[in-house]
Amino acid sequence: MLQDRSPFVRLFGRYLREQGLPVTNQREVIASMIFSSDDHLSVDDIDRELSSSGEKIGKATIYRTLDLLVKSKLAASHDFGEGFKRYEHRLSREPIHQHLICLNCGQVLEFQSPDLSRIEDYISSQHGFKPARHKLEIYGLCKKCLGSGIDLKPEGLACPIEDI
Amino acid sequence: MLQDRSPFVRLFGRYLREQGLPVTNQREVIASMIFSSDDHLSVDDIDRELSSSGEKIGKATIYRTLDLLVKSKLAASHDFGEGFKRYEHRLSREPIHQHLICLNCGQVLEFQSPDLSRIEDYISSQHGFKPARHKLEIYGLCKKCLGSGIDLKPEGLACPIEDI
DNA sequence: GTCCATGCAAACCTTTTGCACTATA
DNA sequence: TATAGTGCAAAAGGTTTGCATGGAC
């Protein structure tokens, strides 16, 4: 059971007012949907859920509102290589950019590793690079899919380099 | 100066024959372009370079050949969130999936961190996950852009969560 | 001669944009 | 009432596909 997330919708309203932008019903509905779900939602997910709850909001408005949520830093967008983006709220203090992604069922699990920022700092300093954010994605098979006997098959050359 | 990469084109030819697929001139030209460059090439990069060297190869053929190169595991595709994919050869024995990406000029630097596989193994075991591959991307500003005084500005709420 | 690849154009999918209309403040 | 948002449809941009032709084997 999720805690009440309506304060975050109000926070988004505050952001809009700060920017001199109108707080519309559509924006609040979409924000509320993002804040109420702990999943990574696609625009299509949102559109389908809006339709099934009787809301009539155009896709363009969904895209435009998601842009605002990302700009406000209350939400973040991800690209898991599916050909479209997914969006999630950023209610936790530290945004998590580390994911375990199942290649079979597409489930996304978040995790955090304190060691990772050490790696980020070290590598960056080695290259004179100023890091702003990072993204670690581990692709593989989740517990559930492993349990149902699914396996991944390699398909390329057995040993590309040594075989020349 | 790059070493001679034509053996890899022949290797790709071998892969095609193994699969019962014809080895065509277009496929060899595209493979050769991938193997001769150590950059991450977009389909557009390839198309432009083909045009300027007088080759007339359709975009569909480029896409289809890149698919084959990826299947053969002689090349890999990346999505850096630009809205299109980039391709690179995988001639190094261990494919590198760690990148420093400049948010200003788009330059991509590869790096390797031995500590990362430790993290991958540890996290995976914690979640009963079977890792197949990973991707670590650090976004920020490269040395060159930092040197020319570029900086990144945050734009969201100063402190989204505490401010409710 | 049989497949399969190629090139072109059309289709596709996600995302963006233009515009007439409506709602916010 | 001024300004910006909304919805729709069209456009845009990357990628895929259908089909007639041409090339590999």
Short mmCIF file of C-alpha atoms (C1' of nucleotides) in Angstrom, two decimals:
data_model
loop_
_atom_site.label_atom_id
_atom_site.label_comp_id
_atom_site.label_asym_id
_atom_site.label_seq_id
_atom_site.Cartn_x
_atom_site.Cartn_y
_atom_site.Cartn_z
CA MET A 1 0.00 0.00 0.00
CA LEU A 2 1.48 3.30 -1.06
CA GLN A 3 1.52 6.25 1.26
CA ASP A 4 -0.44 9.33 0.23
CA ARG A 5 1.41 10.92 -2.64
CA SER A 6 -0.82 13.95 -3.11
CA PRO A 7 1.70 16.26 -1.41
CA PHE A 8 3.95 15.66 -4.38
CA VAL A 9 1.24 16.69 -6.79
CA ARG A 10 0.96 19.93 -4.83
CA LEU A 11 4.73 20.28 -4.98
CA PHE A 12 4.55 19.98 -8.75
CA GLY A 13 1.88 22.68 -8.71
CA ARG A 14 4.24 24.87 -6.78
CA TYR A 15 6.97 24.30 -9.32
CA LEU A 16 4.59 25.31 -12.11
CA ARG A 17 3.57 28.50 -10.32
CA GLU A 18 7.20 29.37 -9.68
CA GLN A 19 7.74 29.13 -13.42
CA GLY A 20 4.67 31.24 -14.13
CA LEU A 21 2.91 28.28 -15.73
CA PRO A 22 -0.75 27.38 -15.21
CA VAL A 23 -1.65 24.45 -12.99
CA THR A 24 -4.16 22.51 -15.07
CA ASN A 25 -6.24 19.48 -14.27
CA GLN A 26 -4.46 17.41 -16.92
CA ARG A 27 -1.08 18.18 -15.41
CA GLU A 28 -2.26 17.18 -11.97
CA VAL A 29 -3.79 13.94 -13.19
CA ILE A 30 -0.63 12.92 -15.00
CA ALA A 31 1.62 13.93 -12.10
CA SER A 32 -0.59 12.00 -9.72
CA MET A 33 -0.29 8.91 -11.90
CA ILE A 34 3.50 9.15 -11.92
CA PHE A 35 3.71 9.71 -8.17
CA SER A 36 1.24 6.92 -7.35
CA SER A 37 3.15 4.25 -9.19
CA ASP A 38 6.55 2.91 -8.29
CA ASP A 39 6.98 1.40 -11.74
CA HIS A 40 8.75 2.71 -14.79
CA LEU A 41 5.83 3.84 -16.93
CA SER A 42 5.83 4.31 -20.68
CA VAL A 43 3.73 7.00 -22.34
CA ASP A 44 1.57 4.18 -23.60
CA ASP A 45 1.10 2.80 -20.08
CA ILE A 46 -0.06 6.21 -18.95
CA ASP A 47 -2.30 6.71 -21.96
CA ARG A 48 -3.96 3.32 -21.46
CA GLU A 49 -4.52 3.90 -17.76
CA LEU A 50 -5.97 7.35 -18.44
CA SER A 51 -8.38 5.90 -20.98
CA SER A 52 -9.48 3.11 -18.69
CA SER A 53 -10.18 5.55 -15.88
CA GLY A 54 -12.26 7.67 -18.23
CA GLU A 55 -9.86 10.61 -18.51
CA LYS A 56 -9.56 12.06 -22.00
CA ILE A 57 -6.07 13.53 -22.28
CA GLY A 58 -4.19 13.72 -25.55
CA LYS A 59 -0.80 12.05 -25.99
CA ALA A 60 0.79 15.40 -26.78
CA THR A 61 -0.23 16.65 -23.35
CA ILE A 62 1.21 13.55 -21.74
CA TYR A 63 4.54 14.15 -23.45
CA ARG A 64 4.52 17.84 -22.59
CA THR A 65 3.65 17.21 -18.96
CA LEU A 66 6.30 14.52 -18.60
CA ASP A 67 8.84 17.00 -19.92
CA LEU A 68 7.80 19.41 -17.19
CA LEU A 69 8.03 16.72 -14.52
CA VAL A 70 11.53 15.86 -15.69
CA LYS A 71 12.52 19.53 -15.75
CA SER A 72 11.21 19.94 -12.21
CA LYS A 73 13.37 16.96 -11.26
CA LEU A 74 10.35 15.33 -9.65
CA ALA A 75 10.52 12.60 -12.29
CA ALA A 76 13.20 11.02 -14.44
CA SER A 77 13.15 9.39 -17.83
CA HIS A 78 14.92 6.17 -18.74
CA ASP A 79 15.75 4.49 -21.98
CA PHE A 80 16.06 0.75 -21.63
CA GLY A 81 16.61 0.25 -25.34
CA GLU A 82 13.00 -0.73 -26.03
CA GLY A 83 12.57 2.00 -28.62
CA PHE A 84 10.66 4.31 -26.28
CA LYS A 85 11.22 6.00 -22.95
CA ARG A 86 9.92 5.16 -19.49
CA TYR A 87 9.27 7.57 -16.64
CA GLU A 88 9.40 7.23 -12.88
CA HIS A 89 9.03 9.61 -9.97
CA ARG A 90 12.07 10.66 -7.98
CA LEU A 91 10.60 10.78 -4.53
CA SER A 92 13.53 9.13 -2.85
CA ARG A 93 16.14 11.65 -1.86
CA GLU A 94 18.88 10.10 -3.95
CA PRO A 95 17.77 9.24 -7.45
CA ILE A 96 18.62 5.66 -8.28
CA HIS A 97 20.23 5.03 -11.61
CA GLN A 98 21.13 1.42 -11.11
CA HIS A 99 18.91 -1.26 -12.57
CA LEU A 100 18.75 -5.01 -12.97
CA ILE A 101 16.82 -5.62 -16.18
CA CYS A 102 15.43 -9.02 -17.10
CA LEU A 103 16.00 -9.84 -20.75
CA ASN A 104 13.08 -12.24 -20.74
CA CYS A 105 10.19 -10.53 -18.95
CA GLY A 106 11.43 -6.94 -18.90
CA GLN A 107 11.11 -6.54 -15.15
CA VAL A 108 13.23 -3.73 -13.74
CA LEU A 109 14.70 -3.92 -10.24
CA GLU A 110 16.50 -0.99 -8.72
CA PHE A 111 19.51 -1.33 -6.51
CA GLN A 112 22.14 0.87 -5.01
CA SER A 113 25.81 0.30 -4.63
CA PRO A 114 27.90 2.69 -2.59
CA ASP A 115 31.04 1.40 -4.28
CA LEU A 116 29.83 2.75 -7.58
CA SER A 117 30.34 6.41 -6.75
CA ARG A 118 33.92 5.58 -5.80
CA ILE A 119 34.42 4.09 -9.25
CA GLU A 120 32.75 7.11 -10.84
CA ASP A 121 35.01 9.54 -9.02
CA TYR A 122 38.15 7.58 -9.70
CA ILE A 123 37.52 7.08 -13.42
CA SER A 124 36.45 10.69 -13.88
CA SER A 125 39.54 12.06 -12.20
CA GLN A 126 41.68 9.86 -14.43
CA HIS A 127 40.20 11.44 -17.55
CA GLY A 128 39.78 15.04 -16.38
CA PHE A 129 36.05 14.47 -16.64
CA LYS A 130 33.40 16.19 -14.50
CA PRO A 131 30.65 13.64 -13.77
CA ALA A 132 27.05 14.82 -13.48
CA ARG A 133 25.20 11.55 -13.27
CA HIS A 134 25.60 7.90 -14.15
CA LYS A 135 23.63 4.90 -15.18
CA LEU A 136 24.46 1.27 -14.45
CA GLU A 137 22.33 -1.37 -16.05
CA ILE A 138 22.84 -5.07 -15.54
CA TYR A 139 20.97 -7.16 -18.11
CA GLY A 140 20.26 -10.81 -17.47
CA LEU A 141 17.58 -13.14 -16.16
CA CYS A 142 15.53 -12.48 -13.04
CA LYS A 143 14.87 -15.04 -10.34
CA LYS A 144 11.38 -15.81 -11.61
CA CYS A 145 12.43 -16.44 -15.20
CA LEU A 146 15.41 -18.50 -14.08
CA GLY A 147 13.02 -20.54 -11.96
CA SER A 148 10.83 -21.33 -14.95
CA GLY A 149 13.81 -22.77 -16.79
CA ILE A 150 14.41 -19.95 -19.25
CA ASP A 151 17.96 -19.60 -20.53
CA LEU A 152 19.84 -17.27 -22.85
CA LYS A 153 21.56 -18.60 -25.93
CA PRO A 154 24.59 -17.03 -27.52
CA GLU A 155 24.37 -16.92 -31.32
CA GLY A 156 27.45 -15.26 -32.73
CA LEU A 157 30.78 -16.72 -33.64
CA ALA A 158 32.00 -19.02 -30.90
CA CYS A 159 35.24 -17.16 -30.52
CA PRO A 160 35.42 -14.16 -32.81
CA ILE A 161 38.94 -13.00 -32.26
CA GLU A 162 41.09 -16.05 -31.78
CA ASP A 163 39.57 -17.75 -34.82
CA ILE A 164 41.04 -15.55 -37.55
CA MET B 1 47.30 4.55 -37.54
CA LEU B 2 45.03 1.53 -37.42
CA GLN B 3 46.35 -1.94 -38.05
CA ASP B 4 44.97 -3.83 -41.02
CA ARG B 5 41.42 -4.83 -40.21
CA SER B 6 40.64 -6.81 -43.36
CA PRO B 7 40.99 -10.15 -41.53
CA PHE B 8 37.86 -9.19 -39.62
CA VAL B 9 35.96 -8.57 -42.82
CA ARG B 10 36.94 -12.08 -43.88
CA LEU B 11 35.81 -13.35 -40.48
CA PHE B 12 32.44 -11.75 -41.05
CA GLY B 13 32.32 -13.47 -44.43
CA ARG B 14 32.95 -16.75 -42.69
CA TYR B 15 30.11 -16.10 -40.29
CA LEU B 16 27.77 -15.40 -43.21
CA ARG B 17 28.77 -18.62 -44.99
CA GLU B 18 28.28 -20.60 -41.80
CA GLN B 19 24.73 -19.26 -41.71
CA GLY B 20 24.18 -20.07 -45.38
CA LEU B 21 23.96 -16.38 -46.25
CA PRO B 22 25.55 -14.75 -49.30
CA VAL B 23 28.67 -12.66 -48.89
CA THR B 24 27.89 -9.54 -50.86
CA ASN B 25 29.98 -6.53 -51.71
CA GLN B 26 27.68 -4.23 -49.71
CA ARG B 27 28.07 -6.34 -46.61
CA GLU B 28 31.84 -6.32 -46.93
CA VAL B 29 31.98 -2.57 -47.48
CA ILE B 30 29.84 -1.88 -44.41
CA ALA B 31 31.73 -4.38 -42.26
CA SER B 32 35.00 -2.86 -43.37
CA MET B 33 33.78 0.59 -42.37
CA ILE B 34 32.81 -0.65 -38.89
CA PHE B 35 36.10 -2.49 -38.39
CA SER B 36 38.22 0.41 -39.69
CA SER B 37 36.82 2.93 -37.25
CA ASP B 38 37.25 2.92 -33.53
CA ASP B 39 34.35 5.34 -33.09
CA HIS B 40 30.74 4.71 -32.27
CA LEU B 41 29.10 5.21 -35.66
CA SER B 42 25.49 6.08 -36.31
CA VAL B 43 23.68 4.78 -39.37
CA ASP B 44 23.80 8.33 -40.65
CA ASP B 45 27.57 8.51 -40.15
CA ILE B 46 27.92 5.34 -42.20
CA ASP B 47 25.50 6.53 -44.86
CA ARG B 48 27.32 9.83 -45.22
CA GLU B 49 30.72 8.22 -45.43
CA LEU B 50 29.46 5.75 -48.02
CA SER B 51 28.06 8.56 -50.13
CA SER B 52 31.22 10.61 -49.96
CA SER B 53 33.33 7.63 -51.03
CA GLY B 54 31.04 7.08 -54.00
CA GLU B 55 29.38 3.88 -52.75
CA LYS B 56 25.66 3.69 -53.43
CA ILE B 57 24.15 1.53 -50.67
CA GLY B 58 20.61 1.96 -49.41
CA LYS B 59 19.89 2.69 -45.77
CA ALA B 60 17.83 -0.49 -45.47
CA THR B 61 20.91 -2.49 -46.40
CA ILE B 62 22.95 -0.64 -43.80
CA TYR B 63 20.42 -1.48 -41.10
CA ARG B 64 20.16 -5.11 -42.22
CA THR B 65 23.94 -5.54 -42.35
CA LEU B 66 24.42 -3.95 -38.94
CA ASP B 67 21.88 -6.43 -37.55
CA LEU B 68 23.99 -9.24 -38.95
CA LEU B 69 27.19 -7.78 -37.49
CA VAL B 70 25.54 -7.56 -34.09
CA LYS B 71 24.21 -11.12 -34.38
CA SER B 72 27.68 -12.34 -35.27
CA LYS B 73 28.92 -10.57 -32.15
CA LEU B 74 31.58 -8.82 -34.23
CA ALA B 75 29.85 -5.51 -33.52
CA ALA B 76 27.67 -4.08 -30.80
CA SER B 77 24.99 -1.45 -30.75
CA HIS B 78 24.64 1.28 -28.17
CA ASP B 79 21.87 3.65 -27.26
CA PHE B 80 23.22 6.83 -25.71
CA GLY B 81 19.78 8.40 -25.51
CA GLU B 82 20.26 10.51 -28.62
CA GLY B 83 17.19 9.04 -30.28
CA PHE B 84 19.15 6.68 -32.51
CA LYS B 85 21.64 3.85 -32.12
CA ARG B 86 25.38 3.80 -32.60
CA TYR B 87 27.51 0.83 -33.64
CA GLU B 88 31.08 -0.19 -32.91
CA HIS B 89 33.20 -3.22 -33.63
CA ARG B 90 34.06 -5.63 -30.86
CA LEU B 91 37.59 -6.51 -31.81
CA SER B 92 38.94 -6.30 -28.32
CA ARG B 93 38.61 -9.64 -26.59
CA GLU B 94 36.47 -8.24 -23.77
CA PRO B 95 33.70 -6.00 -25.00
CA ILE B 96 33.72 -2.69 -23.18
CA HIS B 97 30.41 -1.45 -21.90
CA GLN B 98 31.65 1.43 -19.82
CA HIS B 99 31.51 4.93 -21.24
CA LEU B 100 32.18 8.51 -20.23
CA ILE B 101 29.76 10.62 -22.26
CA CYS B 102 30.12 14.38 -22.60
CA LEU B 103 26.78 16.14 -22.29
CA ASN B 104 28.08 19.09 -24.25
CA CYS B 105 29.96 17.75 -27.27
CA GLY B 106 28.77 14.14 -27.23
CA GLN B 107 32.25 12.66 -27.17
CA VAL B 108 32.34 9.08 -25.91
CA LEU B 109 35.34 7.71 -24.02
CA GLU B 110 35.59 4.07 -23.07
CA PHE B 111 37.07 2.88 -19.84
CA GLN B 112 37.31 -0.32 -17.90
CA SER B 113 37.02 -0.89 -14.22
CA PRO B 114 37.84 -4.28 -12.77
CA ASP B 115 35.86 -3.40 -9.63
CA LEU B 116 32.67 -3.24 -11.64
CA SER B 117 32.36 -6.97 -12.23
CA ARG B 118 32.67 -7.47 -8.49
CA ILE B 119 29.72 -5.15 -7.98
CA GLU B 120 27.78 -6.92 -10.74
CA ASP B 121 28.35 -10.32 -9.17
CA TYR B 122 27.54 -9.17 -5.68
CA ILE B 123 24.31 -7.34 -6.58
CA SER B 124 23.16 -10.18 -8.81
CA SER B 125 23.67 -12.80 -6.15
CA GLN B 126 21.71 -10.66 -3.72
CA HIS B 127 18.68 -10.70 -6.03
CA GLY B 128 18.92 -14.22 -7.42
CA PHE B 129 19.66 -12.61 -10.79
CA LYS B 130 21.79 -14.15 -13.53
CA PRO B 131 23.75 -11.35 -15.20
CA ALA B 132 24.51 -11.55 -18.91
CA ARG B 133 26.01 -8.15 -19.58
CA HIS B 134 26.07 -4.68 -18.15
CA LYS B 135 26.37 -1.09 -19.16
CA LEU B 136 27.83 1.74 -17.10
CA GLU B 137 27.52 5.23 -18.45
CA ILE B 138 28.86 8.30 -16.72
CA TYR B 139 27.45 11.53 -18.13
CA GLY B 140 29.17 14.84 -17.54
CA LEU B 141 31.61 17.24 -19.13
CA CYS B 142 34.80 16.21 -20.86
CA LYS B 143 38.19 17.82 -20.30
CA LYS B 144 37.96 19.86 -23.50
CA CYS B 145 34.53 21.32 -22.77
CA LEU B 146 35.46 22.03 -19.16
CA GLY B 147 38.53 23.84 -20.49
CA SER B 148 36.42 26.11 -22.67
CA GLY B 149 34.41 27.22 -19.65
CA ILE B 150 31.20 25.28 -20.32
CA ASP B 151 29.14 24.41 -17.27
CA LEU B 152 25.92 22.56 -16.54
CA LYS B 153 23.02 24.27 -14.87
CA PRO B 154 20.44 22.52 -12.69
CA GLU B 155 16.89 23.72 -13.34
CA GLY B 156 14.48 21.81 -11.14
CA LEU B 157 13.24 22.51 -7.65
CA ALA B 158 16.12 23.33 -5.36
CA CYS B 159 15.17 20.65 -2.90
CA PRO B 160 12.19 18.69 -4.07
CA ILE B 161 11.54 16.44 -1.14
CA GLU B 162 12.28 18.41 1.97
CA ASP B 163 10.21 21.35 0.72
CA ILE B 164 6.76 19.83 0.96
"C1'" DG C 1 18.05 -22.17 -61.24
"C1'" DT C 2 17.10 -21.29 -56.43
"C1'" DC C 3 17.59 -18.34 -52.77
"C1'" DC C 4 18.49 -14.50 -50.78
"C1'" DA C 5 20.03 -9.49 -50.89
"C1'" DT C 6 19.26 -5.06 -52.63
"C1'" DG C 7 17.07 -0.60 -53.36
"C1'" DC C 8 13.30 2.01 -53.29
"C1'" DA C 9 9.30 3.65 -51.26
"C1'" DA C 10 5.86 3.00 -48.11
"C1'" DA C 11 4.82 1.78 -43.50
"C1'" DC C 12 5.70 1.99 -38.63
"C1'" DC C 13 6.47 3.81 -34.03
"C1'" DT C 14 7.64 7.15 -30.86
"C1'" DT C 15 7.91 11.87 -30.25
"C1'" DT C 16 7.34 16.79 -31.71
"C1'" DT C 17 4.98 20.60 -33.76
"C1'" DG C 18 1.31 23.82 -35.83
"C1'" DC C 19 -2.95 25.60 -35.11
"C1'" DA C 20 -7.64 26.64 -33.70
"C1'" DC C 21 -9.82 26.59 -29.46
"C1'" DT C 22 -10.16 26.66 -24.39
"C1'" DA C 23 -8.83 27.35 -19.69
"C1'" DT C 24 -5.92 29.48 -16.17
"C1'" DA C 25 -4.72 33.38 -13.44
"C1'" DT D 1 -8.37 39.74 -20.81
"C1'" DA D 2 -3.71 38.18 -21.69
"C1'" DT D 3 -1.17 34.30 -21.72
"C1'" DA D 4 -0.36 29.67 -21.98
"C1'" DG D 5 -2.41 24.85 -22.36
"C1'" DT D 6 -5.08 21.42 -24.82
"C1'" DG D 7 -6.41 18.26 -28.43
"C1'" DC D 8 -6.20 16.96 -32.83
"C1'" DA D 9 -3.88 15.91 -36.80
"C1'" DA D 10 0.10 16.40 -39.41
"C1'" DA D 11 5.03 16.18 -39.42
"C1'" DA D 12 9.42 14.54 -38.10
"C1'" DG D 13 13.05 11.30 -37.34
"C1'" DG D 14 14.79 6.70 -36.83
"C1'" DT D 15 13.90 2.08 -38.15
"C1'" DT D 16 11.40 -1.79 -40.47
"C1'" DT D 17 9.00 -3.96 -44.18
"C1'" DG D 18 6.95 -5.27 -48.91
"C1'" DC D 19 8.02 -5.97 -53.32
"C1'" DA D 20 10.18 -6.18 -57.87
"C1'" DT D 21 14.74 -6.67 -59.48
"C1'" DG D 22 19.37 -8.35 -59.40
"C1'" DG D 23 23.24 -11.08 -57.55
"C1'" DA D 24 25.39 -15.01 -54.90
"C1'" DC D 25 26.14 -19.74 -54.90
#
